[in-house]
Structures are given as C-alpha cells and as structure tokens.
CSV table of C-alpha atoms and ligand atoms in Angstrom, one decimal:
chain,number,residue,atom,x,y,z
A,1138,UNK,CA,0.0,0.0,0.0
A,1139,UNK,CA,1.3,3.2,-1.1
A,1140,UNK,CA,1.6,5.9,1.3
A,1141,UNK,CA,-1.5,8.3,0.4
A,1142,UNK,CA,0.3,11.4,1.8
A,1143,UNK,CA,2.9,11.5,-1.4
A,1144,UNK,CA,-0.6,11.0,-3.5
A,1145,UNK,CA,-1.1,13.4,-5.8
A,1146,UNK,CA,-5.1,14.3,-6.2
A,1147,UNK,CA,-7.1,16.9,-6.4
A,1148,UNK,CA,-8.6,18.7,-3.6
A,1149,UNK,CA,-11.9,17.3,-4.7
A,1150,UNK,CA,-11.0,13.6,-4.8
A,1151,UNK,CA,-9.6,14.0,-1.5
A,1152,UNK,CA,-12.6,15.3,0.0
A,1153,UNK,CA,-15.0,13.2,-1.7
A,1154,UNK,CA,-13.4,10.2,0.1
A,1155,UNK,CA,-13.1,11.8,3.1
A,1156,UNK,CA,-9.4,10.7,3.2
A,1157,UNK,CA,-7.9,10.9,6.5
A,1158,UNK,CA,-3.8,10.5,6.8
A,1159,UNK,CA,-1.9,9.2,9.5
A,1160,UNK,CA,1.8,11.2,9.2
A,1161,UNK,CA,4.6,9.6,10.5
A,1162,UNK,CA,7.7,10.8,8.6
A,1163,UNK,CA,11.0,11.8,9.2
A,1164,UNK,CA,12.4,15.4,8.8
A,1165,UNK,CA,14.9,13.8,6.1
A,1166,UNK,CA,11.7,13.0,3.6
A,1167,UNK,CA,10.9,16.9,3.7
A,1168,UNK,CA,13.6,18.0,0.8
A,1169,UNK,CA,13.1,21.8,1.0
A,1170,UNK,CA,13.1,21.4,5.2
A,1171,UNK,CA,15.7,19.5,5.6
A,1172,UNK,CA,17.5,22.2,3.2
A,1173,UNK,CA,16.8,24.5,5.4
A,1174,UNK,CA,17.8,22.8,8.8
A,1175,UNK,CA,21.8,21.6,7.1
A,1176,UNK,CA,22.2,25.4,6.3
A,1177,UNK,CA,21.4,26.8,9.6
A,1178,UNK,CA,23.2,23.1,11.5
A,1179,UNK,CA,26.0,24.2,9.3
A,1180,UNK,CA,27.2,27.2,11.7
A,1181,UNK,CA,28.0,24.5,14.1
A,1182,UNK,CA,31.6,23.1,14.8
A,1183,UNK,CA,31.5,19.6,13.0
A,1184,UNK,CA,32.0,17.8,16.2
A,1185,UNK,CA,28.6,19.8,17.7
A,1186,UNK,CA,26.3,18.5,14.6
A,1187,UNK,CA,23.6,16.9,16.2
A,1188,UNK,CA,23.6,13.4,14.9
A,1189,UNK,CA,21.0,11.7,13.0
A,1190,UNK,CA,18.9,15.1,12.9
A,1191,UNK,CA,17.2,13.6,9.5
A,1192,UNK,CA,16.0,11.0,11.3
A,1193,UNK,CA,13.7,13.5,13.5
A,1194,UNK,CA,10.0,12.6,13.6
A,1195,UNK,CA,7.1,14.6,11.4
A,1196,UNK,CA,4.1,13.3,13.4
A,1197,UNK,CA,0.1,14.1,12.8
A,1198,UNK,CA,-2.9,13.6,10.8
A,1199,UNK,CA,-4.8,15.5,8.1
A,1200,UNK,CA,-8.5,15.2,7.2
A,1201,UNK,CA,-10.2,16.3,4.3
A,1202,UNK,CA,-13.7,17.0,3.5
A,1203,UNK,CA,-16.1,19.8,2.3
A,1204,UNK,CA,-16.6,22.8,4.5
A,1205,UNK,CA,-20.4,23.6,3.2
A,1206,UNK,CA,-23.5,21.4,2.9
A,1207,UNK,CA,-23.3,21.2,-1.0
A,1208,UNK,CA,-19.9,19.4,-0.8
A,1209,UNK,CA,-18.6,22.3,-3.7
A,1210,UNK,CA,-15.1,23.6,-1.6
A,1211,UNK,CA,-12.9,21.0,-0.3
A,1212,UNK,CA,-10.8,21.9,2.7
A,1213,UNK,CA,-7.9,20.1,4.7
A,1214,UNK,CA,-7.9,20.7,8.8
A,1215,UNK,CA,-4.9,18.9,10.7
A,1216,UNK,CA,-2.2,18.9,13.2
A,1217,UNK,CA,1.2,18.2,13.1
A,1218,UNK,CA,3.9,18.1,15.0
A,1219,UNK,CA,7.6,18.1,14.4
A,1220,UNK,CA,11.3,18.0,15.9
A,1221,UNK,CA,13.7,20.4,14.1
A,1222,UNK,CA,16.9,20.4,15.1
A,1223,UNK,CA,18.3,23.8,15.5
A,1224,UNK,CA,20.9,26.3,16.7
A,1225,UNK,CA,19.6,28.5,19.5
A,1226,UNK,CA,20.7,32.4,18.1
A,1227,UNK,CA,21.5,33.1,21.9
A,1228,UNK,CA,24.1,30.6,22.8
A,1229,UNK,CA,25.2,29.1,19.5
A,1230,UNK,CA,24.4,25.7,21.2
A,1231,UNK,CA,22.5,23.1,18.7
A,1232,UNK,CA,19.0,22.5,20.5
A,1233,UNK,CA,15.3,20.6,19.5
A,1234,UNK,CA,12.9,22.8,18.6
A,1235,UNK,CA,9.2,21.6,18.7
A,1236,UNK,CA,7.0,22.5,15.8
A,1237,UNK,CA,3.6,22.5,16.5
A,1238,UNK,CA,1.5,23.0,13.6
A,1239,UNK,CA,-2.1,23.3,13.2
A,1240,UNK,CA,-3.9,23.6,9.4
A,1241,UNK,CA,-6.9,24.6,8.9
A,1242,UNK,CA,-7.1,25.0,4.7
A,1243,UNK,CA,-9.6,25.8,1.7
A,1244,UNK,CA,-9.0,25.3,-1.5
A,1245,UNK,CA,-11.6,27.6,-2.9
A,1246,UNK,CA,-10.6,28.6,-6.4
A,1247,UNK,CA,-12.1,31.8,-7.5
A,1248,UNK,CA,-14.8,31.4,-5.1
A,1249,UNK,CA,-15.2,34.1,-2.2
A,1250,UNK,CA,-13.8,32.2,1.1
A,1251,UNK,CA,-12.1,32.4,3.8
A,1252,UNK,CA,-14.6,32.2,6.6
A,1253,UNK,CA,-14.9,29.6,9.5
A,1254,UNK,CA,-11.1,29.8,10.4
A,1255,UNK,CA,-10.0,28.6,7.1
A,1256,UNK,CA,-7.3,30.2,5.4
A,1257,UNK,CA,-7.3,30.0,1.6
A,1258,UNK,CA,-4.8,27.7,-0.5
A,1259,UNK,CA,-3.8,29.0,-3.8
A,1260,UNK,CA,-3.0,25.8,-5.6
A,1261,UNK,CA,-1.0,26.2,-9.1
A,1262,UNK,CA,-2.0,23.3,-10.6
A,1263,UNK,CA,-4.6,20.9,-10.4
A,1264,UNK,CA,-4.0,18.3,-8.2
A,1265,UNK,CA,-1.8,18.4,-4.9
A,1266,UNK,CA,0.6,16.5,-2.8
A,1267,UNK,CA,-0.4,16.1,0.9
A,1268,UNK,CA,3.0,16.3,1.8
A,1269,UNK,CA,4.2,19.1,-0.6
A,1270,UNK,CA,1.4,21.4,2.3
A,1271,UNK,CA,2.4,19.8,5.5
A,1272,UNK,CA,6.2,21.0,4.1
A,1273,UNK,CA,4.9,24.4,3.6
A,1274,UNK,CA,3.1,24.8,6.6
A,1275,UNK,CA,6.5,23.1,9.0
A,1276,UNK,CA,8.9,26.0,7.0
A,1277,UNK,CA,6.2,28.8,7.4
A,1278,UNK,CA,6.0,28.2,11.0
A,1279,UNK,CA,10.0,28.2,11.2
A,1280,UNK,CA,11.0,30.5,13.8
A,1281,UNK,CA,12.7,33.8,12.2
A,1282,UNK,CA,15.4,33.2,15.1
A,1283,UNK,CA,15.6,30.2,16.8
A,1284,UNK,CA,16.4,30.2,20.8
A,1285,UNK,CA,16.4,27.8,23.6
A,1286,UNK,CA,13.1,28.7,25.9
A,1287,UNK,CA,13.8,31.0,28.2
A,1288,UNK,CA,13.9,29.3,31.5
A,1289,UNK,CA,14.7,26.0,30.0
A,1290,UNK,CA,18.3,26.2,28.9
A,1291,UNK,CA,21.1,28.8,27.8
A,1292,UNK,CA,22.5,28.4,31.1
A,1293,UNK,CA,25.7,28.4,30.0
A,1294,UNK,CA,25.4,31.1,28.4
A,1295,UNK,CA,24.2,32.9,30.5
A,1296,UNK,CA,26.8,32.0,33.3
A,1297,UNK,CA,29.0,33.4,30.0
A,1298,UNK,CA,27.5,36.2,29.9
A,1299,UNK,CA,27.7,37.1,33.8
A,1300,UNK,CA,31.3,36.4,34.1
A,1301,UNK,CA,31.7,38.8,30.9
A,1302,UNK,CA,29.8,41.7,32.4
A,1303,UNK,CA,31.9,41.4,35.3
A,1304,UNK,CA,35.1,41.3,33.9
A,1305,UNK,CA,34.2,43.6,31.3
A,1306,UNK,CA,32.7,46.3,33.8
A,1307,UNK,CA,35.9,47.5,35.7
A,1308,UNK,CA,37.2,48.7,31.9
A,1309,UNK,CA,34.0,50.4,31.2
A,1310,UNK,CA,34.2,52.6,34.5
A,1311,UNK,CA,37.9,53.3,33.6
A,1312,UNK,CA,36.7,54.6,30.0
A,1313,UNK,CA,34.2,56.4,31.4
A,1314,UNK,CA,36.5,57.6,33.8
A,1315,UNK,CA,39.0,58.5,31.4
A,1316,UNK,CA,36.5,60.3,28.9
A,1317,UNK,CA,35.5,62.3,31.7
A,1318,UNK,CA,38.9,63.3,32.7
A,1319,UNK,CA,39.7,64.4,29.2
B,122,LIG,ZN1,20.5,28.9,23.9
C-alpha cells in the first residue's frame, strides 16, 4: 500500500473520500526542510552537529472534507507536529525545537472564502501532494530566530555572559573615567 500522503489528487478527490492521513515521517523525507535545517546546522563546529537530525519525527494527521452542505469547496484541517533540530541564536548551542503546527485549509478557487477559520490555498496546478502542504506549513512556522526557551536552557550562556559583564565592567568605569577626565 502506497503511502497516500505523497498521492497526488485533487482537492476534490480528496474530499469526496473523506481521506484521513496518519503522518509519521521523518524530517529527512521533507527536501526543501531538511535544506533549510543543514544550512542553519552548518554554523556549528563539525564535532557539535547533532547526529542523525534527519532522522527527526514529522508526526500528525490531516483530514479532508467539504466545508459547506453542497460538498462544492474542499478543505484540509490537521495537526502536526515536528522535531527540528536547530541552533539556538543566543548561545550558538545546537538544541530541538518543537514545531507545532495546526492547518486549517480551503481550497476555494475563484470562489469568495475564507470564513470559518480557514485560510485560503492557492494551488498552481490541479492536483496536490499532501506532503508538498504539510512541508509548507512546518517551513512557514519556522521561527525567524531560533532560541532555547527561556527558563529552559542557555544556562551556560548565561553564566557566560555574567562572568563577561563582570570582567568587562571595571574597563568600562575606567573609559568612562577616562572620557571624563579628558
Ligand atoms: Zn541557547
């Protein structure tokens, strides 16, 4: 049995069946993500790449069905939920991100939409690939800059940055000092 999120259908098949999708990938099968994460892994020192970060799980479901009573606009709702590997902008430290992802999708054509929560899909062609959306969705919700939670790590870096202020305060009073005096 194939794996019906790499079908490629229209909108309208989709709903008419009512097709529900079970997604349980890895980051690696995402092309354009995975492009995305090596680029930004690749500031890290060789010996800090997180290992096996391809291997990171894509987890959810997707529905699809029509959104009014005369089954005419198909539309997708689902979650998913995803474990990028990333490097925090604060402490340069590689760290998992969680990506929680929630769709809520019309593919409405020319047709006046966008009600009920649903934001409109503008499809170029045809027909569409489940996964080709649940790629766009995981990059759109890519944070602009990346960073540990707050209270949850950066310790070190913070502990960095403490001992920095320190050391570096005595030479800002003697600047100040000095511009002062001259
Ligand atoms: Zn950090």
């Amino acid at each position: 049995m194939g794996n019906p999120l790499l079908d490629r259908r229209t909108p309208q098949d989709f709903a008419a069946s009512g097709q529900v999708i079970e997604i349980s990938e890895k980051i690696g099968n995402f092309e354009k993500l995975a492009e995305i994460i090596k680029v930004d892994l690749g500031a890290l020192e060789p010996d800090k790449l997180p290992r096996g970060w391809r291997d990171s799980p894509v987890d959810g479901q997707l529905r699809f069905g029509f959104v009014d009573a005369q089954d005419g606009v198909p539309a997708l709702e689902g979650q998913v939920v995803a474990t990028i590997n990333a490097v925090c902008q604060r402490c340069l430290e590689p760290f998992c991100l969680s990506l929680a992802v929630e769709m809520r999708l019309l593919f409405a054509g020319e047709q006046s939409a966008g009600d009920g929560g649903y934001e409109v899909w503008e499809l170029k062609e045809d027909k569409l690939c489940p996964a080709d959306l649940v790629e766009e969705a995981l990059i759109m919700a890519m944070p602009f800059s990346a960073m540990h939670d707050i209270d949850e790590h950066c310790v070190e870096a913070e502990a960095v940055e403490d001992r920095a202020e320190k050391t570096v305060r005595p030479f800002a009073d003697l600047k100040s000092q000095m511009d002062r005096e001259n």
